[in-house]
């Protein structure tokens, strides 16, 4: 019996169900007492943000404490009192009950009214955990420096329209008996939208607006052939270089030859206009300047090339003449001075970096001191030159013979025509010279490439005896109208007497 009495004494000592004296209040007791003091008032929602009436500080995050609120919430759930917990428990148990299909609309309206009077809100719309109050607005002038990594909003880059470049030509024209000679320039497009093409010893005109074809002229001797064509700026007159060392000038509207100028000793393979001065390049390596207004037309001779001059191009501002030859040289000459003696012009620049014949020459329309040149099969490089400094700005190996170059101002791009081995046309972004697109379709080397008057279309002629038109630079209607408003009509300088 003594043993059982001892065990009872031990159990009574170890019992913890007696009240603890002088101990701190338990957390649930503190929360219950605080809830009783803040209780719910009839007709007023319990989910009211305690901080909604406060004025935000000018500096976000300043003077804020991360300690739990004394009104019964914590920093994760702003409001959570006893009645909310009761409602939450009721909603959870209600989910497990079967749905009463006999419930009438009137009973539902009564329950809604009882809920509004007792709780201050409809219990059907109640949430188990509810964040009350509106978020605070950022103070005026506050900038968020956080970087947005992901967003569903469309960025300017994603909505930017990319232009469509068709890989097929817009039109194909037959060019029978076209002379497949790399050194000749047999195609030109006038400002009046007329294309001139030389087919053996004849010159044909094709009106790109109407589609009409006209035979302009034909050489008398069958063994002679056309070597070069060049329109005047106004598009009224056409210069024709021939294999019998002559340069003819034709009035297209009247279909009449105005004059024939003889000064060269070899075929005339390149022509270029600068107002009333016509420059012609010959197989002899000489360049002649002709003033078409006077009887004594030959006003200057430029001797800088040792072989055939196959490329000739005046700059848009008329200050410089660029020439390329079969001797791999690129030369830049100054404008002919009025009243100057023959053979007086000195070369401004002469570059010998190309390792092949230079036929392809193009001046940049929006940077008049920039010249692009392209080399033949042994070189295959596009080189960009600064005439003022004499330096080569950039160089690109195209892996193909370059026969023609032209700048497309609508999108500020450079277009190149190629022979062996690609036989295609390539569009390059300028000045980076990154490839934009390739235009394939010719079955033989591309001999010449020209740009339409509105700069939207290029025409290419190739050894496969076809002319292909590629509409690759069409402007959108808004930009096109603005460009047309800025365009000014040009007046002819050659309307003076041509002898």
Tab-separated table of C-alpha atoms in Angstrom:
chain	number	residue	atom	x	y	z
A	1	UNK	CA	0.000	0.000	0.000
A	2	UNK	CA	2.873	2.318	0.746
A	3	UNK	CA	4.095	1.769	-2.815
A	4	UNK	CA	0.773	2.810	-4.334
A	5	UNK	CA	0.702	5.921	-2.140
A	6	UNK	CA	4.151	6.922	-3.357
A	7	UNK	CA	3.079	6.618	-7.067
A	8	UNK	CA	0.040	8.797	-6.422
A	9	UNK	CA	2.224	11.492	-4.921
A	10	UNK	CA	4.526	11.398	-7.995
A	11	UNK	CA	1.571	11.712	-10.414
A	12	UNK	CA	0.142	14.653	-8.511
A	13	UNK	CA	3.488	16.460	-8.680
A	14	UNK	CA	3.908	15.882	-12.460
A	15	UNK	CA	0.396	17.040	-13.385
A	16	UNK	CA	0.377	20.231	-15.611
A	17	UNK	CA	-3.315	20.860	-15.779
A	18	UNK	CA	-3.228	23.311	-12.906
A	19	UNK	CA	-3.117	27.055	-13.634
A	20	UNK	CA	0.382	28.519	-13.892
A	21	UNK	CA	0.845	31.448	-11.571
A	22	UNK	CA	2.749	34.629	-12.618
A	23	UNK	CA	3.322	33.319	-16.193
A	24	UNK	CA	3.090	35.540	-19.342
A	25	UNK	CA	-0.234	35.590	-21.198
A	26	UNK	CA	-0.519	33.027	-24.007
A	27	UNK	CA	-0.565	34.284	-27.621
A	28	UNK	CA	-4.127	33.063	-28.241
A	29	UNK	CA	-5.281	34.908	-25.132
A	30	UNK	CA	-3.644	38.124	-26.321
A	31	UNK	CA	-5.302	37.817	-29.718
A	32	UNK	CA	-8.708	37.067	-28.187
A	33	UNK	CA	-8.517	40.123	-25.903
A	34	UNK	CA	-7.452	42.389	-28.742
A	35	UNK	CA	-10.276	41.087	-30.951
A	36	UNK	CA	-12.848	41.816	-28.271
A	37	UNK	CA	-11.736	45.420	-28.132
A	38	UNK	CA	-11.900	45.904	-31.904
A	39	UNK	CA	-15.103	43.895	-32.639
A	40	UNK	CA	-17.353	44.314	-35.608
A	41	UNK	CA	-19.960	47.051	-35.824
A	42	UNK	CA	-23.302	46.251	-37.489
A	43	UNK	CA	-23.521	47.422	-41.094
A	44	UNK	CA	-19.761	48.004	-41.399
A	45	UNK	CA	-17.418	45.683	-43.228
A	46	UNK	CA	-14.637	44.087	-41.256
A	47	UNK	CA	-12.305	44.134	-44.252
A	48	UNK	CA	-11.221	47.737	-44.049
A	49	UNK	CA	-7.564	48.561	-44.631
A	50	UNK	CA	-6.028	50.077	-41.519
A	51	UNK	CA	-3.582	52.035	-43.595
A	52	UNK	CA	-6.012	53.394	-46.205
A	53	UNK	CA	-6.430	56.682	-44.339
A	54	UNK	CA	-2.747	57.291	-43.990
A	55	UNK	CA	-0.934	59.678	-46.279
A	56	UNK	CA	1.938	57.907	-48.067
A	57	UNK	CA	5.457	59.067	-47.368
A	58	UNK	CA	7.424	60.740	-50.118
A	59	UNK	CA	9.999	57.980	-50.002
A	60	UNK	CA	8.469	54.493	-50.408
A	61	UNK	CA	9.467	52.098	-47.662
A	62	UNK	CA	10.715	54.784	-45.260
A	63	UNK	CA	9.639	54.712	-41.603
A	64	UNK	CA	7.768	51.427	-42.139
A	65	UNK	CA	7.918	48.686	-39.498
A	66	UNK	CA	7.719	44.996	-40.310
A	67	UNK	CA	6.242	44.037	-36.941
A	68	UNK	CA	2.740	42.509	-36.826
A	69	UNK	CA	-0.180	44.882	-36.428
A	70	UNK	CA	-1.617	45.285	-32.936
A	71	UNK	CA	-5.156	45.088	-34.353
A	72	UNK	CA	-5.177	41.327	-34.866
A	73	UNK	CA	-3.459	40.894	-38.260
A	74	UNK	CA	0.044	40.074	-39.352
A	75	UNK	CA	2.217	41.293	-42.198
A	76	UNK	CA	1.133	38.505	-44.570
A	77	UNK	CA	-2.646	38.676	-43.982
A	78	UNK	CA	-3.624	42.235	-42.985
A	79	UNK	CA	-7.032	41.380	-41.449
A	80	UNK	CA	-7.985	38.091	-39.805
A	81	UNK	CA	-10.283	38.291	-36.791
A	82	UNK	CA	-12.490	35.796	-34.946
A	83	UNK	CA	-15.639	36.396	-36.992
A	84	UNK	CA	-13.738	35.986	-40.226
A	85	UNK	CA	-12.394	32.686	-38.994
A	86	UNK	CA	-15.936	31.605	-38.100
A	87	UNK	CA	-17.187	32.522	-41.559
A	88	UNK	CA	-14.268	30.664	-43.105
A	89	UNK	CA	-15.031	27.550	-41.066
A	90	UNK	CA	-18.697	27.764	-42.036
A	91	UNK	CA	-17.873	28.097	-45.762
A	92	UNK	CA	-15.484	25.145	-45.639
A	93	UNK	CA	-18.068	22.870	-44.009
A	94	UNK	CA	-20.748	24.135	-46.397
A	95	UNK	CA	-18.744	22.933	-49.423
A	96	UNK	CA	-19.181	19.321	-48.266
A	97	UNK	CA	-22.975	19.547	-47.964
A	98	UNK	CA	-25.294	18.395	-50.712
A	99	UNK	CA	-26.853	21.102	-52.889
A	100	UNK	CA	-30.518	21.718	-52.129
A	101	UNK	CA	-32.310	21.805	-55.472
A	102	UNK	CA	-35.613	22.820	-53.828
A	103	UNK	CA	-34.143	26.094	-52.636
A	104	UNK	CA	-36.405	28.912	-53.773
A	105	UNK	CA	-35.363	32.354	-54.940
A	106	UNK	CA	-37.172	33.939	-52.014
A	107	UNK	CA	-35.168	31.936	-49.468
A	108	UNK	CA	-31.934	33.053	-51.155
A	109	UNK	CA	-33.020	36.701	-50.960
A	110	UNK	CA	-33.867	36.318	-47.291
A	111	UNK	CA	-30.496	34.753	-46.506
A	112	UNK	CA	-28.777	37.611	-48.336
A	113	UNK	CA	-30.667	40.200	-46.282
A	114	UNK	CA	-29.877	38.386	-43.008
A	115	UNK	CA	-26.210	38.187	-43.952
A	116	UNK	CA	-26.029	41.897	-44.781
A	117	UNK	CA	-27.658	42.889	-41.479
A	118	UNK	CA	-25.578	40.546	-39.331
A	119	UNK	CA	-22.185	40.605	-41.024
A	120	UNK	CA	-22.249	43.749	-43.118
A	121	UNK	CA	-21.668	41.771	-46.354
A	122	UNK	CA	-23.214	38.937	-48.349
A	123	UNK	CA	-21.815	35.663	-47.044
A	124	UNK	CA	-22.142	34.123	-50.524
A	125	UNK	CA	-19.565	36.633	-51.804
A	126	UNK	CA	-17.276	36.318	-48.806
A	127	UNK	CA	-13.691	35.153	-49.165
A	128	UNK	CA	-11.883	32.962	-46.682
A	129	UNK	CA	-8.806	35.189	-46.806
A	130	UNK	CA	-9.381	38.739	-47.933
A	131	UNK	CA	-6.918	41.582	-48.400
A	132	UNK	CA	-8.873	44.718	-47.750
A	133	UNK	CA	-8.197	48.261	-48.873
A	134	UNK	CA	-6.747	49.724	-52.054
A	135	UNK	CA	-3.020	49.712	-52.771
A	136	UNK	CA	-1.226	52.935	-52.062
A	137	UNK	CA	-0.293	55.077	-55.038
A	138	UNK	CA	3.364	55.913	-55.578
A	139	UNK	CA	4.222	59.521	-54.747
A	140	UNK	CA	4.623	61.999	-57.603
A	141	UNK	CA	8.012	61.851	-59.258
A	142	UNK	CA	8.791	58.316	-58.103
A	143	UNK	CA	10.685	56.209	-60.662
A	144	UNK	CA	10.847	52.436	-60.626
A	145	UNK	CA	14.381	51.350	-61.485
A	146	UNK	CA	13.556	47.630	-61.541
A	147	UNK	CA	14.168	45.988	-64.916
A	148	UNK	CA	11.177	44.262	-66.525
A	149	UNK	CA	12.291	40.828	-67.648
A	150	UNK	CA	9.006	39.503	-68.995
A	151	UNK	CA	5.939	41.358	-70.197
A	152	UNK	CA	2.869	40.573	-72.267
A	153	UNK	CA	2.798	44.087	-73.659
A	154	UNK	CA	4.013	44.445	-77.244
A	155	UNK	CA	7.330	46.188	-77.494
A	156	UNK	CA	8.175	48.606	-80.342
A	157	UNK	CA	10.565	46.035	-81.829
A	158	UNK	CA	7.873	43.350	-81.981
A	159	UNK	CA	5.292	45.574	-83.694
A	160	UNK	CA	7.791	47.014	-86.177
A	161	UNK	CA	6.731	46.238	-89.711
A	162	UNK	CA	9.276	44.404	-91.829
A	163	UNK	CA	9.065	44.940	-95.587
A	164	UNK	CA	8.436	42.003	-97.852
A	165	UNK	CA	11.017	41.392	-100.587
A	166	UNK	CA	9.744	39.044	-103.258
A	167	UNK	CA	12.204	36.426	-104.467
A	168	UNK	CA	10.545	36.397	-107.898
A	169	UNK	CA	10.828	39.184	-110.502
A	170	UNK	CA	7.846	41.436	-111.069
A	171	UNK	CA	8.280	41.219	-114.850
A	172	UNK	CA	10.522	39.412	-117.359
A	173	UNK	CA	11.348	40.852	-120.800
A	174	UNK	CA	13.084	39.075	-123.668
A	175	UNK	CA	16.358	40.551	-124.914
A	176	UNK	CA	17.406	38.507	-127.948
A	177	UNK	CA	20.864	39.030	-129.479
A	178	UNK	CA	22.108	40.735	-126.319
A	179	UNK	CA	25.900	40.884	-126.390
A	180	UNK	CA	27.283	38.887	-123.449
A	181	UNK	CA	30.285	41.146	-122.749
A	182	UNK	CA	31.254	42.036	-119.169
A	183	UNK	CA	32.882	45.347	-120.191
A	184	UNK	CA	29.844	46.884	-121.927
A	185	UNK	CA	26.974	48.947	-120.464
A	186	UNK	CA	23.878	48.024	-122.453
A	187	UNK	CA	20.983	49.127	-120.210
A	188	UNK	CA	19.740	52.463	-118.814
A	189	UNK	CA	16.492	53.798	-117.296
A	190	UNK	CA	15.410	57.403	-117.925
A	191	UNK	CA	13.721	59.824	-115.543
A	192	UNK	CA	10.645	59.540	-117.808
A	193	UNK	CA	10.322	55.826	-116.992
A	194	UNK	CA	11.673	54.553	-120.307
A	195	UNK	CA	14.213	51.707	-120.453
A	196	UNK	CA	16.772	51.684	-123.274
A	197	UNK	CA	18.489	48.397	-124.142
A	198	UNK	CA	21.091	47.652	-126.800
A	199	UNK	CA	20.574	44.394	-128.711
A	200	UNK	CA	23.579	43.827	-130.967
A	201	UNK	CA	23.485	46.810	-133.390
A	202	UNK	CA	20.012	48.117	-132.445
A	203	UNK	CA	18.603	50.200	-129.590
A	204	UNK	CA	15.099	49.491	-128.321
A	205	UNK	CA	12.981	51.601	-125.952
A	206	UNK	CA	10.431	50.113	-123.558
A	207	UNK	CA	7.954	52.457	-121.876
A	208	UNK	CA	7.567	51.042	-118.349
A	209	UNK	CA	4.333	53.009	-117.813
A	210	UNK	CA	2.511	52.043	-121.029
A	211	UNK	CA	4.365	48.886	-122.048
A	212	UNK	CA	5.089	50.193	-125.565
A	213	UNK	CA	8.225	49.036	-127.414
A	214	UNK	CA	10.006	51.265	-129.931
A	215	UNK	CA	12.995	50.657	-132.193
A	216	UNK	CA	15.021	53.851	-131.887
A	217	UNK	CA	17.968	53.170	-134.192
A	218	UNK	CA	20.065	50.548	-135.947
A	219	UNK	CA	23.676	50.764	-137.101
A	220	UNK	CA	24.240	50.605	-140.833
A	221	UNK	CA	26.959	47.944	-140.809
A	222	UNK	CA	26.028	44.514	-139.470
A	223	UNK	CA	29.460	43.927	-137.953
A	224	UNK	CA	29.211	47.020	-135.751
A	225	UNK	CA	27.473	46.827	-132.364
A	226	UNK	CA	26.276	49.059	-129.537
A	227	UNK	CA	28.691	49.301	-126.568
A	228	UNK	CA	27.081	51.765	-124.122
A	229	UNK	CA	23.924	53.795	-123.385
A	230	UNK	CA	23.266	56.800	-121.141
A	231	UNK	CA	20.188	59.016	-120.687
A	232	UNK	CA	20.386	62.715	-119.910
A	233	UNK	CA	19.029	63.800	-116.527
A	234	UNK	CA	15.801	65.064	-118.103
A	235	UNK	CA	15.260	61.867	-120.099
A	236	UNK	CA	14.828	63.567	-123.465
A	237	UNK	CA	18.123	62.612	-125.076
A	238	UNK	CA	20.047	59.349	-125.284
A	239	UNK	CA	23.806	59.011	-125.828
A	240	UNK	CA	24.971	55.867	-127.633
A	241	UNK	CA	28.556	54.598	-127.771
A	242	UNK	CA	29.437	52.291	-130.640
A	243	UNK	CA	32.141	49.851	-131.670
A	244	UNK	CA	33.230	52.148	-134.551
A	245	UNK	CA	34.696	54.633	-131.999
A	246	UNK	CA	31.804	57.127	-132.186
A	247	UNK	CA	29.300	58.657	-129.769
A	248	UNK	CA	25.838	59.405	-131.141
A	249	UNK	CA	23.253	61.706	-129.588
A	250	UNK	CA	19.564	61.030	-130.209
A	251	UNK	CA	16.364	62.999	-129.584
A	252	UNK	CA	13.989	60.303	-128.342
A	253	UNK	CA	10.740	62.212	-128.822
A	254	UNK	CA	11.550	63.046	-132.439
A	255	UNK	CA	13.401	59.725	-132.958
A	256	UNK	CA	16.101	61.694	-134.695
A	257	UNK	CA	19.894	61.603	-134.469
A	258	UNK	CA	21.153	65.043	-133.498
A	259	UNK	CA	24.874	64.489	-133.983
A	260	UNK	CA	27.659	61.926	-134.168
A	261	UNK	CA	30.876	62.756	-132.319
A	262	UNK	CA	34.109	61.087	-133.348
A	263	UNK	CA	37.198	61.477	-131.141
A	264	UNK	CA	38.119	58.026	-129.817
A	265	UNK	CA	40.388	55.470	-131.446
A	266	UNK	CA	38.643	52.379	-129.991
A	267	UNK	CA	35.162	51.243	-128.984
A	268	UNK	CA	33.269	53.406	-126.458
A	269	UNK	CA	32.199	51.105	-123.619
A	270	UNK	CA	31.069	53.626	-120.950
A	271	UNK	CA	29.173	56.935	-120.856
A	272	UNK	CA	28.073	59.385	-118.145
A	273	UNK	CA	26.351	62.798	-118.203
A	274	UNK	CA	27.042	65.906	-116.109
A	275	UNK	CA	24.630	68.617	-117.283
A	276	UNK	CA	25.709	69.494	-120.832
A	277	UNK	CA	29.038	67.595	-120.600
A	278	UNK	CA	29.075	63.999	-121.778
A	279	UNK	CA	32.026	61.862	-120.640
A	280	UNK	CA	32.964	58.753	-122.614
A	281	UNK	CA	35.409	55.965	-121.791
A	282	UNK	CA	37.193	53.944	-124.464
A	283	UNK	CA	39.064	50.663	-124.814
A	284	UNK	CA	42.183	52.781	-125.404
A	285	UNK	CA	42.094	53.804	-121.715
A	286	UNK	CA	41.238	57.448	-122.469
A	287	UNK	CA	38.272	59.426	-121.174
A	288	UNK	CA	36.923	62.269	-123.308
A	289	UNK	CA	34.706	65.163	-122.236
A	290	UNK	CA	32.225	66.414	-124.855
A	291	UNK	CA	30.364	69.725	-124.639
A	292	UNK	CA	27.326	68.858	-126.736
A	293	UNK	CA	26.315	72.514	-127.096
A	294	UNK	CA	29.208	73.528	-129.293
A	295	UNK	CA	30.534	72.352	-132.633
A	296	UNK	CA	34.015	71.636	-131.263
A	297	UNK	CA	32.639	69.164	-128.738
A	298	UNK	CA	35.886	67.563	-127.510
A	299	UNK	CA	36.963	69.775	-124.595
A	300	UNK	CA	39.198	67.516	-122.461
A	301	UNK	CA	40.962	64.143	-122.341
A	302	UNK	CA	41.750	62.211	-119.162
A	303	UNK	CA	44.661	59.774	-119.314
A	304	UNK	CA	44.824	57.674	-116.179
A	305	UNK	CA	44.064	54.131	-117.304
A	306	UNK	CA	46.306	51.815	-119.288
A	307	UNK	CA	43.487	49.482	-120.357
A	308	UNK	CA	39.799	49.702	-121.265
A	309	UNK	CA	37.630	52.077	-119.218
A	310	UNK	CA	34.581	49.939	-118.420
A	311	UNK	CA	33.018	51.991	-115.584
A	312	UNK	CA	32.201	55.722	-115.600
A	313	UNK	CA	29.990	57.624	-113.142
A	314	UNK	CA	29.554	61.306	-112.249
A	315	UNK	CA	28.757	62.123	-108.610
A	316	UNK	CA	25.221	63.436	-107.851
A	317	UNK	CA	26.540	66.937	-107.103
A	318	UNK	CA	28.624	66.980	-110.306
A	319	UNK	CA	31.938	67.611	-108.544
A	320	UNK	CA	33.738	64.355	-109.310
A	321	UNK	CA	33.909	61.752	-112.056
A	322	UNK	CA	34.734	58.177	-111.018
A	323	UNK	CA	36.283	55.804	-113.536
A	324	UNK	CA	37.084	52.102	-113.344
A	325	UNK	CA	39.226	50.141	-115.746
A	326	UNK	CA	40.434	46.733	-116.770
A	327	UNK	CA	43.780	47.732	-115.210
A	328	UNK	CA	42.148	47.252	-111.741
A	329	UNK	CA	42.309	51.008	-110.977
A	330	UNK	CA	39.645	53.298	-109.551
A	331	UNK	CA	40.245	56.972	-110.387
A	332	UNK	CA	38.411	60.124	-109.288
A	333	UNK	CA	38.612	63.224	-111.483
A	334	UNK	CA	37.513	66.827	-110.833
A	335	UNK	CA	34.820	68.663	-112.757
A	336	UNK	CA	35.814	70.173	-116.073
A	337	UNK	CA	36.432	73.896	-115.735
A	338	UNK	CA	34.924	76.202	-118.331
A	339	UNK	CA	37.525	77.347	-120.846
A	340	UNK	CA	40.165	74.898	-119.618
A	341	UNK	CA	42.677	73.470	-122.082
A	342	UNK	CA	42.681	69.807	-123.094
A	343	UNK	CA	44.583	67.284	-121.006
A	344	UNK	CA	44.675	69.738	-118.083
A	345	UNK	CA	42.654	67.705	-115.532
A	346	UNK	CA	44.691	65.970	-112.846
A	347	UNK	CA	43.429	62.895	-111.008
A	348	UNK	CA	42.165	63.568	-107.460
A	349	UNK	CA	42.309	59.971	-106.192
A	350	UNK	CA	43.638	56.756	-107.637
A	351	UNK	CA	43.171	53.457	-105.791
A	352	UNK	CA	44.786	50.162	-106.777
A	353	UNK	CA	43.443	47.861	-104.042
A	354	UNK	CA	41.217	45.874	-106.416
A	355	UNK	CA	42.721	42.707	-107.916
A	356	UNK	CA	40.327	42.560	-110.873
A	357	UNK	CA	38.647	44.768	-113.465
A	358	UNK	CA	36.486	47.522	-111.964
A	359	UNK	CA	33.255	48.048	-113.874
A	360	UNK	CA	30.813	48.501	-110.966
A	361	UNK	CA	30.787	52.082	-109.617
A	362	UNK	CA	28.109	53.874	-107.567
A	363	UNK	CA	27.979	57.208	-105.738
A	364	UNK	CA	25.960	57.455	-102.531
A	365	UNK	CA	23.003	59.874	-103.093
A	366	UNK	CA	22.784	60.948	-99.432
A	367	UNK	CA	26.571	61.100	-98.832
A	368	UNK	CA	28.075	62.652	-101.938
A	369	UNK	CA	31.669	61.996	-100.860
A	370	UNK	CA	31.129	58.220	-100.646
A	371	UNK	CA	31.947	55.979	-103.623
A	372	UNK	CA	31.348	52.221	-103.903
A	373	UNK	CA	33.326	50.056	-106.308
A	374	UNK	CA	33.226	46.361	-107.186
A	375	UNK	CA	35.900	44.087	-108.632
A	376	UNK	CA	35.742	41.349	-111.233
A	377	UNK	CA	36.315	37.615	-111.002
A	378	UNK	CA	39.844	37.910	-109.620
A	379	UNK	CA	38.785	40.324	-106.875
A	380	UNK	CA	35.073	39.892	-105.972
A	381	UNK	CA	35.258	42.665	-103.333
A	382	UNK	CA	32.934	45.608	-102.683
A	383	UNK	CA	34.952	48.565	-101.384
A	384	UNK	CA	33.557	51.776	-99.927
A	385	UNK	CA	35.750	54.875	-100.387
A	386	UNK	CA	35.776	58.314	-98.786
A	387	UNK	CA	36.818	60.675	-101.571
A	388	UNK	CA	37.634	63.531	-99.199
A	389	UNK	CA	40.077	61.560	-97.063
A	390	UNK	CA	41.087	59.001	-99.683
A	391	UNK	CA	40.585	56.107	-97.254
A	392	UNK	CA	38.800	52.784	-97.746
A	393	UNK	CA	35.962	52.768	-95.196
A	394	UNK	CA	34.979	49.130	-95.571
A	395	UNK	CA	35.558	46.077	-97.745
A	396	UNK	CA	33.495	42.926	-98.287
A	397	UNK	CA	34.305	39.708	-100.137
A	398	UNK	CA	31.128	38.704	-102.017
A	399	UNK	CA	32.589	35.425	-103.366
A	400	UNK	CA	31.343	36.362	-106.835
A	401	UNK	CA	32.193	38.601	-109.799
A	402	UNK	CA	30.661	42.087	-109.409
A	403	UNK	CA	29.285	43.657	-112.587
A	404	UNK	CA	27.086	46.473	-111.223
A	405	UNK	CA	26.456	48.509	-108.086
A	406	UNK	CA	23.679	50.948	-107.239
A	407	UNK	CA	22.545	52.688	-104.039
A	408	UNK	CA	18.824	52.356	-103.195
A	409	UNK	CA	17.890	55.538	-101.263
A	410	UNK	CA	14.388	54.437	-100.194
A	411	UNK	CA	15.852	52.113	-97.554
A	412	UNK	CA	19.498	53.281	-97.713
A	413	UNK	CA	20.799	50.029	-99.089
A	414	UNK	CA	23.415	48.947	-101.619
A	415	UNK	CA	22.523	46.569	-104.462
A	416	UNK	CA	25.082	44.499	-106.353
A	417	UNK	CA	24.786	42.474	-109.575
A	418	UNK	CA	26.947	39.362	-109.834
A	419	UNK	CA	28.374	37.139	-112.518
A	420	UNK	CA	30.319	33.949	-111.922
A	421	UNK	CA	29.665	32.070	-109.710
A	422	UNK	CA	26.357	33.282	-108.205
A	423	UNK	CA	24.680	34.984	-111.218
A	424	UNK	CA	22.283	36.837	-108.917
A	425	UNK	CA	21.469	40.170	-107.295
A	426	UNK	CA	22.216	40.887	-103.632
A	427	UNK	CA	20.792	43.630	-101.407
A	428	UNK	CA	23.119	44.879	-98.659
A	429	UNK	CA	22.365	47.080	-95.686
A	430	UNK	CA	24.476	50.237	-95.744
A	431	UNK	CA	26.917	51.028	-94.162
A	432	UNK	CA	27.174	47.702	-92.271
A	433	UNK	CA	27.132	45.679	-95.552
A	434	UNK	CA	25.101	42.926	-93.925
A	435	UNK	CA	23.083	40.876	-96.400
A	436	UNK	CA	19.379	41.730	-96.575
A	437	UNK	CA	18.203	39.492	-99.409
A	438	UNK	CA	19.226	37.649	-102.560
A	439	UNK	CA	17.323	37.820	-105.863
A	440	UNK	CA	17.835	34.661	-107.905
A	441	UNK	CA	16.431	33.772	-111.300
A	442	UNK	CA	18.976	34.614	-113.996
A	443	UNK	CA	20.534	31.606	-115.656
A	444	UNK	CA	23.684	33.465	-116.737
A	445	UNK	CA	25.820	36.268	-115.327
A	446	UNK	CA	24.174	39.611	-114.566
A	447	UNK	CA	25.748	42.227	-116.862
A	448	UNK	CA	24.069	45.478	-115.767
A	449	UNK	CA	21.777	46.729	-113.022
A	450	UNK	CA	19.842	50.019	-112.975
A	451	UNK	CA	17.348	51.758	-110.672
A	452	UNK	CA	13.921	53.107	-111.632
A	453	UNK	CA	13.171	56.868	-111.401
A	454	UNK	CA	11.090	56.390	-108.217
A	455	UNK	CA	13.858	54.183	-106.748
A	456	UNK	CA	11.382	51.356	-106.039
A	457	UNK	CA	12.419	48.882	-108.751
A	458	UNK	CA	15.669	47.577	-110.187
A	459	UNK	CA	16.128	46.203	-113.695
A	460	UNK	CA	18.784	43.612	-114.457
A	461	UNK	CA	20.021	42.335	-117.804
A	462	UNK	CA	21.974	39.086	-118.042
A	463	UNK	CA	23.689	36.768	-120.472
A	464	UNK	CA	20.549	34.600	-120.572
A	465	UNK	CA	19.048	37.321	-122.830
A	466	UNK	CA	16.398	38.448	-120.352
A	467	UNK	CA	15.626	41.691	-118.552
A	468	UNK	CA	14.076	41.188	-115.119
A	469	UNK	CA	12.342	43.843	-113.022
A	470	UNK	CA	12.442	43.435	-109.237
A	471	UNK	CA	10.076	45.569	-107.170
A	472	UNK	CA	12.115	45.366	-103.959
A	473	UNK	CA	12.153	48.940	-102.624
A	474	UNK	CA	8.504	50.041	-102.634
A	475	UNK	CA	7.786	52.747	-100.039
A	476	UNK	CA	4.661	52.772	-97.883
A	477	UNK	CA	1.988	55.222	-99.134
A	478	UNK	CA	2.656	57.883	-96.469
A	479	UNK	CA	6.387	58.117	-97.200
A	480	UNK	CA	5.723	57.944	-100.933
A	481	UNK	CA	3.399	60.969	-100.874
A	482	UNK	CA	5.883	62.961	-98.788
A	483	UNK	CA	8.642	62.149	-101.261
A	484	UNK	CA	6.485	63.183	-104.225
A	485	UNK	CA	5.740	66.544	-102.603
A	486	UNK	CA	9.453	67.190	-102.140
A	487	UNK	CA	10.297	66.254	-105.740
A	488	UNK	CA	10.928	69.241	-107.984
A	489	UNK	CA	10.560	69.264	-111.753
A	490	UNK	CA	13.850	69.492	-113.626
A	491	UNK	CA	14.508	71.739	-116.577
A	492	UNK	CA	16.696	70.699	-119.476
A	493	UNK	CA	20.092	72.320	-119.877
A	494	UNK	CA	20.546	70.856	-123.346
A	495	UNK	CA	17.562	72.679	-124.816
A	496	UNK	CA	20.131	75.130	-126.122
A	497	UNK	CA	21.303	74.524	-129.672
A	498	UNK	CA	23.014	71.157	-130.156
A	499	UNK	CA	25.267	71.227	-133.230
